[in-house]
Amino acid sequence: MYKVMLADDEGIVIDSLKFIIEKEFGSGCEIRVAKTGRQVIELAEEFQPDIAFMDIQMPGINGIEAMREIRRTNKHVVFIVMTAYDKFDYAKEAISLGVLDYLNKPVSREAIIDILQKAMGRIDGERTKRSNDLKVREKLEIVVPIIENGLIQDLLFKEYFKEDIDNYKTLLGIDCDYGYMACMTFGRELVGNYMTSAVAASIQAQKSYKEIHTITDDYIRGIMGNVMSNKIPILIPCHNDTLSYNERNEIVENARALCRKLADRFDMDFRVGFGSVKPLERMCESYEEANSVLISNTSHVAHVDDMPVACQYEENYPMDLEKRLFDEINLGNVSESVSIAQTFFDWMESTYANDNDSVRLKCLEFVLWAEHLAYEKTGRMYEFKSRANYLSELMSLSGLADEKIWFTEKIKDAAFWVSNKHEEQSMSAVNQAKQYIDENYMKELTLDDVSRVVNISSYYFSKVFKEETGENFIDYLTKLRIEAAKKLLKTTNKSMKEISAEVGYSDPNYFSRNFKKYTGKTPTDYARG
């Protein structure tokens, strides 16, 4: 169905158009008419036509002005101008109004039908586009929350690569490198800093999540994660690395209003804690801060920057550099760890060159913590006396230059432990497996038997064995057995059955086939020379 509006002050023109349209398109068009500029505008506002035949010269408001007014409330109407005047007089002025075509009166029946079909084609195209857009929006309503929650989960649990976060930012249209976390928690009642009936409240929040999300968006413009126990994490991206007092104050006031709104709507108690602004990859720290301020006080809304929760540092202390150093060590990035360690030492040297004891203590502190992280990440054996000489070594160094070398070398070692943990573990398992195979190849051996010995799943053992040796388990075992058989064939007079059994084959025929496959000769031919 198409809504068609006819605007002309000549009755015969309107009657002719109406007759042609009804005869050609029948009930497919609903037709309404107007004869003055004012009537046209009023009718268009109420009727919302798809197609409008417009005369330029009408009593009162002319056609151009009427079209301009109609376009304000109807962005999709297709205008067709009918005029007794030269269309070029109006083309320049009306082009921005979306006029489809100009017809000079009198107009033939064929021309009217042709232009109507053209207009209907445009309308159908726009309707299809709007329908497709709605379908896309509908799908996004499902997909976007999944993407948003994926970003928050990755950030909170540090289960990501940098390119993952970049992809999330692109998909969600985030152009910020900083942000802060909010922790919304809820329960039946707040008793001290404890929310009662957390499990029941969590179930209710799960059922009402969409509505909670919608209400929260009006007060906190961020990215909401899913309900986790009786908490919902919210990521608020921002462009700057700090919040001004006014910004922080506004955030707290908005959160207070949100808690009241949610409490009234769901008959539960709500609290919100805010962490400090940090780079996006450190949102887990901001979330921990948001959680901590809720635990440390009884307010419904709390911001970490208002509370003495986090450790405070002197103004010029390079906290970000310190954090980056241990992040890189955790990742096993050796060169980055060394570079940051050198930069940090340079800061100590330029700031505290006259306080060598403090510099040494900081070096020792960092090295011990770096090794602590490495022990945790690699499962290395800790020995109580392994660092007994650290203090004496530091104290014996002649100056800052030697201390810098000692410091960076220890940091490098810790990062190197982490970077090589998988390789070392894999190599250790493979070497142990090879030793076991070498000692037991003459027995019935399976992949499961060997993987059980090294205490690794058969799938993973098969993978690392191939990576480290360049051949799979069965090929390695077969080659070992064939080499042993070749030696026995050349140095003993044992029978084929005895040799096959001695190298792990219970079936002499199978042994013979394998031997020929690997050597190109039968065992008998090989023994003859």
Short mmCIF file of C-alpha atoms in Angstrom, two decimals:
data_model
loop_
_atom_site.label_atom_id
_atom_site.label_comp_id
_atom_site.label_asym_id
_atom_site.label_seq_id
_atom_site.Cartn_x
_atom_site.Cartn_y
_atom_site.Cartn_z
CA MET A 1 0.00 0.00 0.00
CA TYR A 2 1.23 3.46 -0.97
CA LYS A 3 -0.11 6.73 0.44
CA VAL A 4 -0.43 9.28 -2.36
CA MET A 5 -1.15 12.97 -1.75
CA LEU A 6 -2.38 15.17 -4.64
CA ALA A 7 -1.74 18.92 -4.13
CA ASP A 8 -3.16 21.21 -6.83
CA ASP A 9 -5.64 24.11 -6.90
CA GLU A 10 -7.22 22.90 -10.17
CA GLY A 11 -10.00 20.38 -9.60
CA ILE A 12 -9.72 18.93 -13.09
CA VAL A 13 -6.05 18.11 -12.51
CA ILE A 14 -6.79 16.38 -9.21
CA ASP A 15 -9.70 14.42 -10.73
CA SER A 16 -7.60 13.33 -13.69
CA LEU A 17 -4.70 12.18 -11.50
CA LYS A 18 -7.03 10.35 -9.14
CA PHE A 19 -8.77 8.58 -12.03
CA ILE A 20 -5.49 7.43 -13.61
CA ILE A 21 -4.01 6.21 -10.30
CA GLU A 22 -7.13 4.33 -9.22
CA LYS A 23 -7.57 2.70 -12.63
CA GLU A 24 -3.93 1.63 -12.91
CA PHE A 25 -3.09 0.73 -9.27
CA GLY A 26 -6.52 0.13 -7.74
CA SER A 27 -6.53 -0.53 -4.00
CA GLY A 28 -2.73 -0.44 -3.93
CA CYS A 29 -2.88 3.32 -3.39
CA GLU A 30 -4.68 5.39 -0.77
CA ILE A 31 -5.28 8.88 -2.17
CA ARG A 32 -5.86 12.16 -0.31
CA VAL A 33 -6.11 15.66 -1.84
CA ALA A 34 -5.47 19.30 -0.88
CA LYS A 35 -5.89 22.55 -2.83
CA THR A 36 -3.97 25.20 -0.86
CA GLY A 37 -0.49 25.38 0.57
CA ARG A 38 -1.76 25.42 4.16
CA GLN A 39 -4.07 22.45 3.56
CA VAL A 40 -1.20 20.53 1.99
CA ILE A 41 1.03 21.05 5.04
CA GLU A 42 -1.72 20.09 7.50
CA LEU A 43 -2.74 17.05 5.46
CA ALA A 44 0.88 15.88 5.12
CA GLU A 45 1.40 16.08 8.87
CA GLU A 46 -1.66 13.96 9.56
CA PHE A 47 -1.56 11.63 6.50
CA GLN A 48 2.24 11.11 6.23
CA PRO A 49 2.21 10.38 2.47
CA ASP A 50 4.73 8.18 0.67
CA ILE A 51 4.31 10.09 -2.62
CA ALA A 52 3.24 13.71 -3.10
CA PHE A 53 2.24 15.28 -6.44
CA MET A 54 2.94 18.99 -5.86
CA ASP A 55 1.89 22.01 -7.87
CA ILE A 56 4.21 25.01 -7.51
CA GLN A 57 1.63 27.76 -7.80
CA MET A 58 -1.11 27.32 -5.21
CA PRO A 59 -3.16 29.84 -3.17
CA GLY A 60 -1.33 31.05 -0.08
CA ILE A 61 1.87 29.13 0.62
CA ASN A 62 3.54 28.06 -2.64
CA GLY A 63 4.64 24.52 -3.44
CA ILE A 64 8.32 25.05 -2.70
CA GLU A 65 7.63 26.40 0.80
CA ALA A 66 5.07 23.65 1.40
CA MET A 67 7.58 20.95 0.44
CA ARG A 68 10.20 22.49 2.70
CA GLU A 69 7.76 22.44 5.64
CA ILE A 70 6.62 18.86 4.88
CA ARG A 71 10.21 17.62 4.71
CA ARG A 72 10.75 18.64 8.35
CA THR A 73 8.28 16.01 9.57
CA ASN A 74 8.53 13.46 6.76
CA LYS A 75 12.06 12.50 5.70
CA HIS A 76 10.98 9.78 3.28
CA VAL A 77 8.19 11.32 1.17
CA VAL A 78 8.89 11.32 -2.59
CA PHE A 79 7.95 14.62 -4.23
CA ILE A 80 6.79 14.83 -7.87
CA VAL A 81 6.40 18.41 -9.08
CA MET A 82 3.66 19.23 -11.64
CA THR A 83 3.76 22.75 -13.02
CA ALA A 84 2.72 24.78 -16.01
CA TYR A 85 5.98 26.77 -15.71
CA ASP A 86 9.44 25.97 -16.94
CA LYS A 87 10.82 23.44 -14.47
CA PHE A 88 14.32 24.94 -14.65
CA ASP A 89 13.07 27.98 -12.75
CA TYR A 90 12.58 25.77 -9.71
CA ALA A 91 15.10 22.99 -10.13
CA LYS A 92 17.93 24.72 -8.25
CA GLU A 93 15.73 25.73 -5.33
CA ALA A 94 13.92 22.39 -4.99
CA ILE A 95 16.80 19.98 -5.57
CA SER A 96 17.62 19.74 -1.85
CA LEU A 97 14.01 18.78 -1.10
CA GLY A 98 14.35 15.41 -2.80
CA VAL A 99 12.14 16.01 -5.82
CA LEU A 100 12.03 12.86 -7.96
CA ASP A 101 10.97 14.57 -11.21
CA TYR A 102 9.30 17.64 -12.80
CA LEU A 103 6.31 17.19 -15.07
CA ASN A 104 5.13 20.01 -17.29
CA LYS A 105 1.36 20.33 -17.59
CA PRO A 106 -0.47 18.89 -19.39
CA VAL A 107 0.89 15.46 -18.47
CA SER A 108 0.12 12.24 -20.36
CA ARG A 109 -1.32 9.19 -18.70
CA GLU A 110 1.80 7.18 -19.59
CA ALA A 111 4.09 9.78 -18.00
CA ILE A 112 2.07 9.72 -14.76
CA ILE A 113 2.11 5.92 -14.57
CA ASP A 114 5.82 5.81 -15.38
CA ILE A 115 6.80 8.33 -12.69
CA LEU A 116 4.56 6.64 -10.11
CA GLN A 117 6.20 3.28 -10.77
CA LYS A 118 9.58 4.94 -10.41
CA ALA A 119 8.52 6.52 -7.10
CA MET A 120 7.12 3.21 -5.84
CA GLY A 121 10.41 1.52 -6.72
CA ARG A 122 12.31 4.06 -4.65
CA ILE A 123 9.88 3.62 -1.75
CA ASP A 124 10.16 -0.17 -1.92
CA GLY A 125 13.96 0.13 -1.86
CA GLU A 126 13.87 2.39 1.19
CA ARG A 127 11.39 0.09 2.94
CA THR A 128 13.63 -2.90 2.27
CA LYS A 129 16.65 -1.00 3.55
CA ARG A 130 14.80 0.08 6.71
CA SER A 131 13.64 -3.50 7.23
CA ASN A 132 17.19 -4.80 6.82
CA ASP A 133 18.50 -2.10 9.14
CA LEU A 134 15.98 -3.16 11.76
CA LYS A 135 17.03 -6.78 11.37
CA VAL A 136 20.66 -5.77 11.82
CA ARG A 137 19.75 -3.72 14.89
CA GLU A 138 17.79 -6.66 16.24
CA LYS A 139 20.79 -8.94 15.77
CA LEU A 140 23.08 -6.35 17.34
CA GLU A 141 20.79 -6.28 20.37
CA ILE A 142 21.78 -9.92 20.82
CA VAL A 143 25.41 -9.79 19.66
CA VAL A 144 26.62 -6.53 21.25
CA PRO A 145 25.99 -7.62 24.87
CA ILE A 146 27.96 -10.80 24.15
CA ILE A 147 30.86 -8.76 22.74
CA GLU A 148 30.69 -6.31 25.66
CA ASN A 149 30.73 -9.10 28.22
CA GLY A 150 33.59 -10.79 26.35
CA LEU A 151 35.67 -7.62 26.63
CA ILE A 152 34.99 -7.25 30.35
CA GLN A 153 35.70 -10.93 31.07
CA ASP A 154 38.99 -10.78 29.17
CA LEU A 155 40.05 -7.60 30.96
CA LEU A 156 39.10 -8.81 34.44
CA PHE A 157 40.68 -12.23 34.08
CA LYS A 158 43.60 -11.12 31.87
CA GLU A 159 42.77 -13.79 29.28
CA TYR A 160 43.68 -11.88 26.15
CA PHE A 161 46.29 -10.80 23.65
CA LYS A 162 46.65 -7.12 22.81
CA GLU A 163 45.10 -7.64 19.38
CA ASP A 164 42.01 -9.10 21.09
CA ILE A 165 41.44 -5.85 22.98
CA ASP A 166 42.03 -3.84 19.80
CA ASN A 167 39.40 -5.92 18.03
CA TYR A 168 36.92 -5.41 20.86
CA LYS A 169 37.53 -1.68 20.76
CA THR A 170 36.90 -1.59 17.02
CA LEU A 171 33.70 -3.64 17.27
CA LEU A 172 32.33 -1.53 20.11
CA GLY A 173 33.49 1.83 18.76
CA ILE A 174 35.77 2.54 21.72
CA ASP A 175 38.40 5.15 20.87
CA CYS A 176 39.81 5.53 24.40
CA ASP A 177 42.97 4.08 25.92
CA TYR A 178 41.87 4.61 29.52
CA GLY A 179 38.92 3.67 31.64
CA TYR A 180 37.75 2.76 35.10
CA MET A 181 35.58 0.02 36.55
CA ALA A 182 32.43 0.16 38.61
CA CYS A 183 31.24 -2.75 40.71
CA MET A 184 27.49 -2.85 41.26
CA THR A 185 26.42 -5.21 44.02
CA PHE A 186 22.96 -6.02 45.36
CA GLY A 187 21.10 -7.94 48.03
CA ARG A 188 17.93 -7.89 50.06
CA GLU A 189 19.36 -5.62 52.71
CA LEU A 190 22.62 -3.87 53.58
CA VAL A 191 23.87 -4.86 57.02
CA GLY A 192 27.13 -3.04 57.71
CA ASN A 193 29.05 -3.66 54.48
CA TYR A 194 27.36 -7.01 53.86
CA MET A 195 24.51 -7.66 51.42
CA THR A 196 22.06 -10.25 52.73
CA SER A 197 20.35 -12.91 50.55
CA ALA A 198 22.98 -12.54 47.81
CA VAL A 199 21.98 -15.77 46.04
CA ALA A 200 18.28 -14.86 45.82
CA ALA A 201 19.18 -11.33 44.71
CA SER A 202 21.49 -12.74 42.02
CA ILE A 203 18.67 -14.88 40.60
CA GLN A 204 16.33 -11.90 40.53
CA ALA A 205 19.00 -9.75 38.86
CA GLN A 206 19.55 -12.41 36.20
CA LYS A 207 15.84 -12.35 35.35
CA SER A 208 15.68 -8.54 35.34
CA TYR A 209 19.08 -7.93 33.73
CA LYS A 210 17.79 -6.11 30.64
CA GLU A 211 15.75 -3.69 32.70
CA ILE A 212 18.65 -3.12 35.13
CA HIS A 213 20.89 -2.48 32.11
CA THR A 214 18.43 0.03 30.62
CA ILE A 215 18.02 1.95 33.88
CA THR A 216 21.77 1.94 34.58
CA ASP A 217 22.50 3.40 31.13
CA ASP A 218 20.61 6.55 32.13
CA TYR A 219 23.02 7.16 35.02
CA ILE A 220 26.31 5.43 34.14
CA ARG A 221 27.31 5.45 30.47
CA GLY A 222 29.49 2.39 30.25
CA ILE A 223 29.74 -1.23 29.16
CA MET A 224 27.99 -3.66 31.46
CA GLY A 225 29.09 -7.24 31.98
CA ASN A 226 26.89 -10.13 33.01
CA VAL A 227 25.72 -10.85 36.54
CA MET A 228 28.54 -12.54 38.49
CA SER A 229 27.23 -13.82 41.81
CA ASN A 230 25.50 -10.71 43.20
CA LYS A 231 27.68 -8.28 41.28
CA ILE A 232 27.72 -6.64 37.86
CA PRO A 233 30.99 -5.16 36.53
CA ILE A 234 30.76 -1.97 34.47
CA LEU A 235 33.56 -0.59 32.29
CA ILE A 236 33.55 3.18 31.71
CA PRO A 237 36.06 4.16 28.96
CA CYS A 238 37.56 7.65 29.14
CA HIS A 239 40.12 9.68 27.22
CA ASN A 240 42.16 11.08 30.13
CA ASP A 241 44.26 9.24 32.70
CA THR A 242 42.61 11.05 35.63
CA LEU A 243 39.21 12.38 36.63
CA SER A 244 38.76 15.93 37.84
CA TYR A 245 37.07 16.58 41.18
CA ASN A 246 33.91 17.75 39.40
CA GLU A 247 33.82 14.66 37.20
CA ARG A 248 34.28 12.36 40.17
CA ASN A 249 31.63 14.21 42.16
CA GLU A 250 29.15 13.93 39.28
CA ILE A 251 29.83 10.20 38.94
CA VAL A 252 29.14 9.62 42.63
CA GLU A 253 25.93 11.67 42.59
CA ASN A 254 24.65 9.87 39.49
CA ALA A 255 25.41 6.52 41.11
CA ARG A 256 23.53 7.52 44.26
CA ALA A 257 20.48 8.40 42.17
CA LEU A 258 20.85 5.10 40.31
CA CYS A 259 20.91 3.09 43.55
CA ARG A 260 17.72 4.78 44.74
CA LYS A 261 16.02 4.17 41.39
CA LEU A 262 16.98 0.50 41.27
CA ALA A 263 16.07 -0.07 44.92
CA ASP A 264 12.58 1.38 44.38
CA ARG A 265 12.06 -0.64 41.21
CA PHE A 266 13.28 -4.06 42.38
CA ASP A 267 12.79 -3.93 46.16
CA MET A 268 16.48 -4.70 46.74
CA ASP A 269 19.45 -2.79 48.08
CA PHE A 270 22.04 -1.65 45.52
CA ARG A 271 25.59 -0.37 46.02
CA VAL A 272 28.19 0.87 43.53
CA GLY A 273 31.95 1.13 43.99
CA PHE A 274 34.31 2.87 41.58
CA GLY A 275 37.97 2.14 40.88
CA SER A 276 40.53 4.64 39.62
CA VAL A 277 41.33 5.47 35.99
CA LYS A 278 43.92 3.18 34.44
CA PRO A 279 44.98 1.95 30.98
CA LEU A 280 42.36 -0.45 29.64
CA GLU A 281 44.64 -3.47 30.00
CA ARG A 282 44.72 -2.81 33.77
CA MET A 283 40.97 -2.83 34.37
CA CYS A 284 41.31 -5.82 36.68
CA GLU A 285 43.13 -3.54 39.14
CA SER A 286 40.45 -0.87 38.87
CA TYR A 287 37.78 -3.51 39.51
CA GLU A 288 39.65 -4.79 42.56
CA GLU A 289 39.71 -1.21 43.86
CA ALA A 290 35.98 -0.85 43.23
CA ASN A 291 35.37 -4.04 45.19
CA SER A 292 37.69 -2.97 47.98
CA VAL A 293 35.96 0.34 48.65
CA LEU A 294 32.63 -1.46 49.02
CA ILE A 295 34.17 -3.86 51.53
CA SER A 296 35.97 -1.13 53.48
CA ASN A 297 32.93 1.10 54.15
CA THR A 298 29.15 1.02 54.49
CA SER A 299 28.20 3.71 51.96
CA HIS A 300 25.90 2.90 49.10
CA VAL A 301 28.32 4.61 46.70
CA ALA A 302 32.08 4.86 47.13
CA HIS A 303 34.98 5.96 44.93
CA VAL A 304 38.50 4.70 45.53
CA ASP A 305 39.95 8.20 45.10
CA ASP A 306 37.86 9.34 48.08
CA MET A 307 39.00 6.48 50.30
CA PRO A 308 42.39 5.65 51.86
CA VAL A 309 42.27 2.13 50.38
CA ALA A 310 45.05 2.02 47.83
CA CYS A 311 48.71 2.58 48.60
CA GLN A 312 49.68 6.21 48.11
CA TYR A 313 52.93 7.10 46.33
CA GLU A 314 55.04 10.20 46.39
CA GLU A 315 54.21 12.60 43.58
CA ASN A 316 57.09 11.84 41.21
CA TYR A 317 57.28 8.07 41.77
CA PRO A 318 56.95 6.25 38.38
CA MET A 319 54.20 3.87 39.44
CA ASP A 320 53.20 3.20 35.85
CA LEU A 321 56.77 2.18 35.02
CA GLU A 322 56.82 -0.21 37.98
CA LYS A 323 53.56 -1.77 36.94
CA ARG A 324 54.70 -2.19 33.33
CA LEU A 325 57.90 -3.86 34.48
CA PHE A 326 56.13 -6.61 36.40
CA ASP A 327 53.52 -7.03 33.66
CA GLU A 328 56.28 -7.70 31.13
CA ILE A 329 58.01 -10.13 33.49
CA ASN A 330 54.70 -11.94 33.95
CA LEU A 331 54.43 -12.27 30.17
CA GLY A 332 58.01 -13.45 29.83
CA ASN A 333 58.98 -10.53 27.56
CA VAL A 334 62.71 -10.44 28.20
CA SER A 335 63.83 -7.45 26.12
CA GLU A 336 60.92 -5.27 27.28
CA SER A 337 61.58 -6.19 30.91
CA VAL A 338 65.26 -5.27 30.60
CA SER A 339 64.46 -1.97 28.85
CA ILE A 340 61.96 -0.91 31.53
CA ALA A 341 64.31 -2.01 34.32
CA GLN A 342 67.05 0.19 32.85
CA THR A 343 64.65 3.13 32.58
CA PHE A 344 63.53 2.67 36.18
CA PHE A 345 67.12 2.51 37.38
CA ASP A 346 67.90 5.68 35.42
CA TRP A 347 65.04 7.38 37.28
CA MET A 348 66.48 6.24 40.64
CA GLU A 349 69.94 7.41 39.63
CA SER A 350 68.74 10.84 38.54
CA THR A 351 66.49 11.29 41.59
CA TYR A 352 68.32 9.54 44.44
CA ALA A 353 71.97 9.33 43.36
CA ASN A 354 73.06 10.47 46.83
CA ASP A 355 71.00 7.84 48.64
CA ASN A 356 72.64 4.63 47.48
CA ASP A 357 71.21 2.55 50.32
CA SER A 358 67.66 3.30 49.16
CA VAL A 359 68.59 2.50 45.57
CA ARG A 360 70.06 -0.85 46.63
CA LEU A 361 66.99 -1.67 48.70
CA LYS A 362 64.69 -0.89 45.79
CA CYS A 363 66.82 -3.05 43.48
CA LEU A 364 66.65 -5.91 45.95
CA GLU A 365 62.88 -5.43 46.42
CA PHE A 366 62.21 -5.52 42.68
CA VAL A 367 64.46 -8.52 42.04
CA LEU A 368 62.89 -10.55 44.85
CA TRP A 369 59.38 -9.76 43.63
CA ALA A 370 60.31 -10.48 39.99
CA GLU A 371 61.66 -13.88 41.04
CA HIS A 372 58.54 -14.47 43.15
CA LEU A 373 56.43 -13.94 40.01
CA ALA A 374 58.73 -16.23 38.03
CA TYR A 375 58.49 -18.98 40.63
CA GLU A 376 54.70 -18.75 40.53
CA LYS A 377 54.53 -18.78 36.73
CA THR A 378 57.04 -21.57 36.10
CA GLY A 379 56.69 -23.97 39.01
CA ARG A 380 60.46 -23.87 39.59
CA MET A 381 61.80 -25.44 42.74
CA TYR A 382 62.30 -22.78 45.44
CA GLU A 383 65.39 -23.19 47.58
CA PHE A 384 65.63 -21.20 50.76
CA LYS A 385 69.33 -20.40 50.35
CA SER A 386 69.22 -19.73 46.60
CA ARG A 387 69.44 -15.97 47.19
CA ALA A 388 71.70 -15.94 50.24
CA ASN A 389 74.42 -13.93 48.47
CA TYR A 390 72.16 -11.24 46.96
CA LEU A 391 72.59 -8.77 49.78
CA SER A 392 76.34 -9.23 50.07
CA GLU A 393 76.73 -8.95 46.29
CA LEU A 394 74.83 -5.67 46.22
CA MET A 395 76.76 -4.20 49.11
CA SER A 396 80.10 -5.10 47.53
CA LEU A 397 79.39 -3.33 44.23
CA SER A 398 81.50 -0.22 43.69
CA GLY A 399 78.78 2.16 42.45
CA LEU A 400 75.56 2.83 40.57
CA ALA A 401 76.89 1.58 37.23
CA ASP A 402 77.65 -1.89 38.66
CA GLU A 403 74.36 -1.89 40.59
CA LYS A 404 72.46 -1.18 37.36
CA ILE A 405 74.12 -4.17 35.66
CA TRP A 406 73.34 -6.44 38.63
CA PHE A 407 69.73 -5.21 38.75
CA THR A 408 69.00 -5.58 35.03
CA GLU A 409 70.66 -9.00 34.82
CA LYS A 410 68.52 -10.35 37.66
CA ILE A 411 65.37 -8.92 36.06
CA LYS A 412 66.42 -10.44 32.74
CA ASP A 413 66.88 -13.85 34.39
CA ALA A 414 63.42 -13.73 35.97
CA ALA A 415 61.75 -12.80 32.67
CA PHE A 416 63.78 -15.49 30.90
CA TRP A 417 62.52 -18.14 33.33
CA VAL A 418 58.95 -17.24 32.40
CA SER A 419 59.61 -17.06 28.67
CA ASN A 420 61.17 -20.52 28.68
CA LYS A 421 58.77 -22.24 31.05
CA HIS A 422 56.74 -24.05 28.38
CA GLU A 423 59.82 -24.99 26.41
CA GLU A 424 61.60 -26.23 29.52
CA GLN A 425 58.57 -28.20 30.69
CA SER A 426 58.04 -29.70 27.25
CA MET A 427 61.71 -30.57 26.82
CA SER A 428 61.83 -32.11 30.28
CA ALA A 429 58.80 -34.27 29.52
CA VAL A 430 60.08 -35.29 26.09
CA ASN A 431 63.55 -36.16 27.41
CA GLN A 432 61.97 -38.23 30.17
CA ALA A 433 59.75 -39.94 27.60
CA LYS A 434 62.66 -40.70 25.26
CA GLN A 435 64.64 -42.20 28.11
CA TYR A 436 61.69 -44.40 29.07
CA ILE A 437 61.17 -45.50 25.44
CA ASP A 438 64.90 -46.26 25.04
CA GLU A 439 64.77 -48.49 28.11
CA ASN A 440 61.46 -50.21 27.30
CA TYR A 441 61.14 -50.35 23.51
CA MET A 442 61.33 -54.16 23.64
CA LYS A 443 58.02 -54.25 25.57
CA GLU A 444 54.47 -53.58 24.41
CA LEU A 445 54.43 -49.76 24.39
CA THR A 446 51.56 -47.40 23.54
CA LEU A 447 51.27 -43.63 23.46
CA ASP A 448 49.06 -43.80 26.55
CA ASP A 449 51.69 -45.84 28.41
CA VAL A 450 54.41 -43.26 27.82
CA SER A 451 52.22 -40.17 28.40
CA ARG A 452 51.14 -41.70 31.71
CA VAL A 453 54.78 -42.06 32.76
CA VAL A 454 55.46 -38.33 32.14
CA ASN A 455 52.05 -37.39 33.61
CA ILE A 456 50.82 -35.48 30.54
CA SER A 457 47.61 -36.11 28.60
CA SER A 458 48.20 -38.31 25.56
CA TYR A 459 46.95 -35.60 23.19
CA TYR A 460 49.29 -32.92 24.55
CA PHE A 461 52.21 -35.34 24.86
CA SER A 462 51.81 -36.38 21.22
CA LYS A 463 51.85 -32.71 20.21
CA VAL A 464 54.96 -31.68 22.17
CA PHE A 465 56.81 -34.89 21.26
CA LYS A 466 56.35 -34.13 17.55
CA GLU A 467 57.36 -30.48 18.07
CA GLU A 468 60.55 -31.36 19.95
CA THR A 469 61.74 -34.44 18.03
CA GLY A 470 60.38 -33.71 14.56
CA GLU A 471 58.64 -37.09 14.37
CA ASN A 472 55.62 -38.65 15.99
CA PHE A 473 55.75 -41.19 18.79
CA ILE A 474 55.13 -44.33 16.72
CA ASP A 475 57.79 -43.38 14.13
CA TYR A 476 60.33 -42.74 16.88
CA LEU A 477 59.54 -46.07 18.54
CA THR A 478 59.61 -47.98 15.24
CA LYS A 479 62.92 -46.46 14.20
CA LEU A 480 64.44 -47.40 17.57
CA ARG A 481 63.23 -50.99 17.26
CA ILE A 482 64.43 -51.35 13.65
CA GLU A 483 67.90 -50.04 14.58
CA ALA A 484 68.08 -52.56 17.42
CA ALA A 485 66.93 -55.31 15.06
CA LYS A 486 69.59 -54.36 12.46
CA LYS A 487 72.26 -54.70 15.10
CA LEU A 488 70.98 -58.13 16.22
CA LEU A 489 70.73 -59.35 12.63
CA LYS A 490 74.38 -58.44 12.01
CA THR A 491 75.88 -59.60 15.29
CA THR A 492 73.87 -62.69 16.35
CA ASN A 493 72.55 -65.95 14.93
CA LYS A 494 69.17 -65.61 16.61
CA SER A 495 66.06 -66.62 14.69
CA MET A 496 63.68 -64.09 13.14
CA LYS A 497 61.08 -64.92 15.77
CA GLU A 498 63.56 -64.35 18.59
CA ILE A 499 64.77 -61.04 17.17
CA SER A 500 61.28 -59.71 16.53
CA ALA A 501 60.25 -60.54 20.09
CA GLU A 502 63.45 -59.02 21.50
CA VAL A 503 62.77 -55.65 19.80
CA GLY A 504 59.10 -55.48 20.80
CA TYR A 505 57.21 -57.27 18.01
CA SER A 506 55.06 -60.24 19.01
CA ASP A 507 54.21 -60.93 15.37
CA PRO A 508 57.29 -61.81 13.19
CA ASN A 509 55.34 -61.10 9.98
CA TYR A 510 54.45 -57.60 11.16
CA PHE A 511 58.09 -57.07 12.18
CA SER A 512 59.25 -58.17 8.72
CA ARG A 513 56.87 -55.80 6.93
CA ASN A 514 57.96 -52.86 9.11
CA PHE A 515 61.62 -53.71 8.65
CA LYS A 516 61.31 -53.70 4.86
CA LYS A 517 59.30 -50.49 4.94
CA TYR A 518 62.07 -48.67 6.84
CA THR A 519 65.17 -50.29 5.27
CA GLY A 520 64.01 -51.39 1.83
CA LYS A 521 65.12 -54.96 2.57
CA THR A 522 63.65 -57.95 4.31
CA PRO A 523 65.36 -58.97 7.58
CA THR A 524 66.78 -62.06 5.85
CA ASP A 525 68.26 -60.04 2.97
CA TYR A 526 69.70 -57.53 5.41
CA ALA A 527 71.34 -60.27 7.47
CA ARG A 528 72.96 -61.75 4.35
CA GLY A 529 74.58 -58.47 3.62
#
